[in-house]
Structure formats: structure tokens, C-alpha cells
Coordinates of N, CA and C in Angstrom, one line a residue:
M1 N -99.4 30.8 66.2 CA -99.7 29.7 67.1 C -100.3 30.2 68.4
Q2 N -101.4 29.6 68.8 CA -102.0 30.0 70.0 C -101.6 29.2 71.2
T3 N -101.3 29.8 72.3 CA -100.8 29.1 73.5 C -101.9 29.1 74.6
D4 N -101.8 28.2 75.6 CA -102.7 28.2 76.7 C -102.9 29.6 77.3
T5 N -101.8 30.3 77.4 CA -101.8 31.7 78.0 C -102.7 32.6 77.2
D6 N -102.6 32.4 75.8 CA -103.4 33.3 75.0 C -104.9 33.1 75.2
T7 N -105.3 31.9 75.6 CA -106.8 31.6 75.7 C -107.3 32.1 77.0
L8 N -106.5 32.5 78.0 CA -106.9 33.0 79.2 C -107.2 34.5 79.1
T9 N -108.2 34.9 79.8 CA -108.6 36.3 79.7 C -107.7 37.1 80.7
A10 N -107.6 38.4 80.5 CA -106.7 39.2 81.4 C -107.1 39.1 82.9
P11 N -108.4 39.1 83.2 CA -108.7 39.1 84.6 C -108.2 37.8 85.3
E12 N -108.2 36.7 84.6 CA -107.7 35.4 85.1 C -106.3 35.4 85.6
L13 N -105.5 36.3 84.9 CA -104.1 36.3 85.2 C -103.6 37.7 85.8
S14 N -104.6 38.6 86.1 CA -104.2 39.9 86.5 C -103.5 39.9 87.9
W15 N -103.7 38.9 88.7 CA -103.1 38.7 90.0 C -101.5 38.7 89.8
R16 N -101.1 38.2 88.6 CA -99.6 38.0 88.4 C -98.9 39.4 88.3
E17 N -99.6 40.4 87.9 CA -99.0 41.7 87.7 C -98.3 42.2 89.0
N18 N -99.0 42.0 90.1 CA -98.5 42.5 91.4 C -98.0 41.4 92.4
A19 N -97.9 40.2 91.9 CA -97.5 39.1 92.7 C -96.1 39.2 93.1
L20 N -95.9 38.9 94.4 CA -94.5 39.0 94.9 C -93.6 38.0 94.3
C21 N -94.1 36.9 93.8 CA -93.3 35.9 93.2 C -92.6 36.4 91.9
A22 N -93.2 37.4 91.3 CA -92.5 37.9 90.1 C -91.2 38.6 90.4
Q23 N -91.0 38.9 91.7 CA -89.7 39.5 92.1 C -88.7 38.4 92.5
A24 N -89.0 37.2 92.5 CA -88.1 36.1 92.9 C -88.0 35.2 91.8
G25 N -86.9 34.4 91.7 CA -86.7 33.5 90.7 C -87.5 32.3 90.8
P26 N -87.8 31.5 89.7 CA -88.6 30.4 89.7 C -88.1 29.3 90.7
E27 N -86.8 29.2 90.8 CA -86.2 28.2 91.7 C -86.7 28.3 93.2
F28 N -87.1 29.5 93.5 CA -87.6 29.8 94.8 C -88.9 29.1 95.0
F29 N -89.8 29.0 94.0 CA -91.1 28.4 94.1 C -91.1 27.0 93.6
F30 N -90.1 26.6 92.9 CA -89.9 25.2 92.4 C -88.6 24.6 92.9
P31 N -88.5 24.4 94.2 CA -87.2 23.9 94.8 C -87.0 22.5 94.4
A32 N -85.7 22.1 94.5 CA -85.3 20.7 94.3 C -86.0 19.8 95.3
P33 N -86.3 18.6 94.8 CA -87.0 17.6 95.7 C -86.3 17.5 97.1
G34 N -87.0 17.6 98.1 CA -86.5 17.5 99.5 C -86.0 18.8 100.1
S35 N -86.0 19.9 99.2 CA -85.6 21.2 99.7 C -86.8 21.9 100.4
S36 N -86.5 22.9 101.2 CA -87.5 23.6 102.0 C -88.4 24.5 101.1
T37 N -89.6 24.6 101.4 CA -90.6 25.5 100.8 C -91.0 26.6 101.7
R38 N -90.4 26.7 102.9 CA -90.7 27.6 103.9 C -90.6 29.1 103.4
E39 N -89.5 29.5 102.8 CA -89.4 30.8 102.4 C -90.4 31.2 101.3
A40 N -90.7 30.3 100.4 CA -91.7 30.6 99.4 C -93.0 30.8 100.0
K41 N -93.4 30.0 100.9 CA -94.7 30.1 101.6 C -94.8 31.4 102.4
Q42 N -93.7 31.8 103.0 CA -93.7 33.1 103.7 C -93.9 34.2 102.8
L43 N -93.3 34.2 101.6 CA -93.5 35.3 100.6 C -95.0 35.2 100.2
C44 N -95.5 34.1 99.9 CA -96.9 33.9 99.5 C -97.8 34.5 100.5
G45 N -97.5 34.3 101.8 CA -98.4 34.8 102.9 C -98.5 36.3 102.9
A46 N -97.5 37.0 102.4 CA -97.5 38.4 102.3 C -98.1 39.0 101.0
C47 N -98.4 38.1 100.1 CA -98.8 38.5 98.7 C -100.3 38.7 98.6
E48 N -100.7 39.8 98.1 CA -102.2 40.1 97.9 C -102.8 39.2 96.8
G49 N -102.0 38.6 96.0 CA -102.6 37.7 95.0 C -102.6 36.2 95.4
R50 N -102.4 35.9 96.6 CA -102.3 34.6 97.1 C -103.5 33.7 96.8
V51 N -104.7 34.2 97.1 CA -105.9 33.5 96.9 C -106.2 33.2 95.4
A52 N -106.0 34.3 94.6 CA -106.2 34.1 93.2 C -105.2 33.1 92.6
C53 N -103.9 33.2 93.1 CA -102.9 32.2 92.7 C -103.3 30.8 93.0
L54 N -103.7 30.6 94.2 CA -104.1 29.3 94.6 C -105.3 28.8 93.8
D55 N -106.3 29.6 93.6 CA -107.4 29.3 92.7 C -107.0 28.9 91.3
Y56 N -106.0 29.7 90.8 CA -105.5 29.3 89.5 C -104.8 28.0 89.5
A57 N -104.0 27.7 90.5 CA -103.3 26.4 90.5 C -104.3 25.3 90.6
L58 N -105.3 25.4 91.4 CA -106.3 24.3 91.6 C -107.1 24.2 90.3
S59 N -107.5 25.2 89.7 CA -108.3 25.2 88.5 C -107.5 24.6 87.3
N60 N -106.2 24.8 87.3 CA -105.3 24.3 86.2 C -104.5 23.1 86.5
D61 N -104.8 22.5 87.7 CA -104.2 21.3 88.1 C -102.6 21.4 88.1
E62 N -102.1 22.5 88.6 CA -100.7 22.7 88.7 C -100.2 21.7 89.7
R63 N -99.2 20.8 89.2 CA -98.8 19.7 90.1 C -97.4 20.0 90.7
F64 N -96.7 21.0 90.3 CA -95.4 21.2 90.8 C -95.3 22.6 91.4
G65 N -94.4 22.8 92.4 CA -94.1 24.1 93.0 C -95.1 24.6 94.0
V66 N -94.7 25.7 94.6 CA -95.6 26.4 95.6 C -96.5 27.4 94.8
W67 N -97.7 27.2 95.0 CA -98.7 28.1 94.4 C -99.7 28.6 95.5
G68 N -99.9 29.8 95.7 CA -100.9 30.3 96.7 C -100.5 29.9 98.1
G69 N -99.2 29.7 98.3 CA -98.8 29.4 99.7 C -98.8 27.9 100.0
L70 N -99.2 27.0 99.0 CA -99.3 25.6 99.3 C -98.4 24.8 98.4
S71 N -97.8 23.8 99.0 CA -97.0 22.9 98.2 C -97.9 21.9 97.4
E72 N -97.2 21.1 96.6 CA -97.9 20.1 95.8 C -98.8 19.2 96.7
K73 N -98.2 18.7 97.7 CA -98.9 17.7 98.6 C -100.1 18.4 99.3
E74 N -99.9 19.7 99.7 CA -100.9 20.4 100.4 C -102.1 20.7 99.5
R75 N -101.8 21.0 98.2 CA -102.9 21.2 97.2 C -103.7 19.9 97.0
V76 N -103.0 18.8 96.9 CA -103.6 17.5 96.7 C -104.6 17.2 97.9
R77 N -104.1 17.5 99.1 CA -104.9 17.3 100.3 C -106.1 18.2 100.3
L78 N -105.9 19.5 99.9 CA -107.0 20.4 99.8 C -108.1 19.9 98.8
R79 N -107.6 19.5 97.6 CA -108.6 18.9 96.6 C -109.4 17.8 97.2
R80 N -108.7 16.9 97.9 CA -109.5 15.8 98.5 C -110.5 16.2 99.5
Q81 N -110.1 17.2 100.3 CA -111.1 17.7 101.3 C -112.3 18.4 100.6
Q82 N -112.0 19.1 99.5 CA -113.1 19.8 98.8 C -114.0 18.8 98.1
T83 N -113.5 17.6 97.7 CA -114.4 16.7 97.0 C -115.2 15.9 98.0
R84 N -114.8 15.8 99.2 CA -115.6 15.1 100.3 C -116.8 15.9 100.7
R85 N -116.8 17.1 100.4 CA -117.9 18.0 100.9 C -119.1 17.9 100.1

């Protein structure tokens, strides 16, 4: 059985190999509703894969969690800004 991950080429996911998020648990980047995302965003800010991660999240319409240093609401806002241009 083929999965979505199988259809992606290695360069599209290569940023994950050195991503700082790989060293933290998923609950760090997918906090409970109303919880702070500050720590996750700080870690993202120090990650060399941040831009690629954000591009991935925007391209794949990731709707939950912190990706590339942005929360769900921040990514929605960014998408709106990009479509206005």
C-alpha cells in the first residue's frame, strides 16, 4: 500500500532529517487548545529547516500544530496575505 509519504520525493522531506522538532515530542508542536505555542515557536526560530517546514505546511494545507514557526491561525493569515498579492 502506498502512502502520501511514499509519493513525496526525498528532497521535499530532507529538511526533516536535521529538524529540531525531531528531538521534541509531538505534543510540543501540537499543544492542547488554548495552550501556549511560545516554546515551539522559539525552537522553530533556531531551526535551519524552518523555511522548508513552513513551505511544506502551506503546500500541504497542514491545519493543526506549529509548522515553520507559525501557528494554525498565523498560517491562515499568511495564506490570505499571499492571495491578495
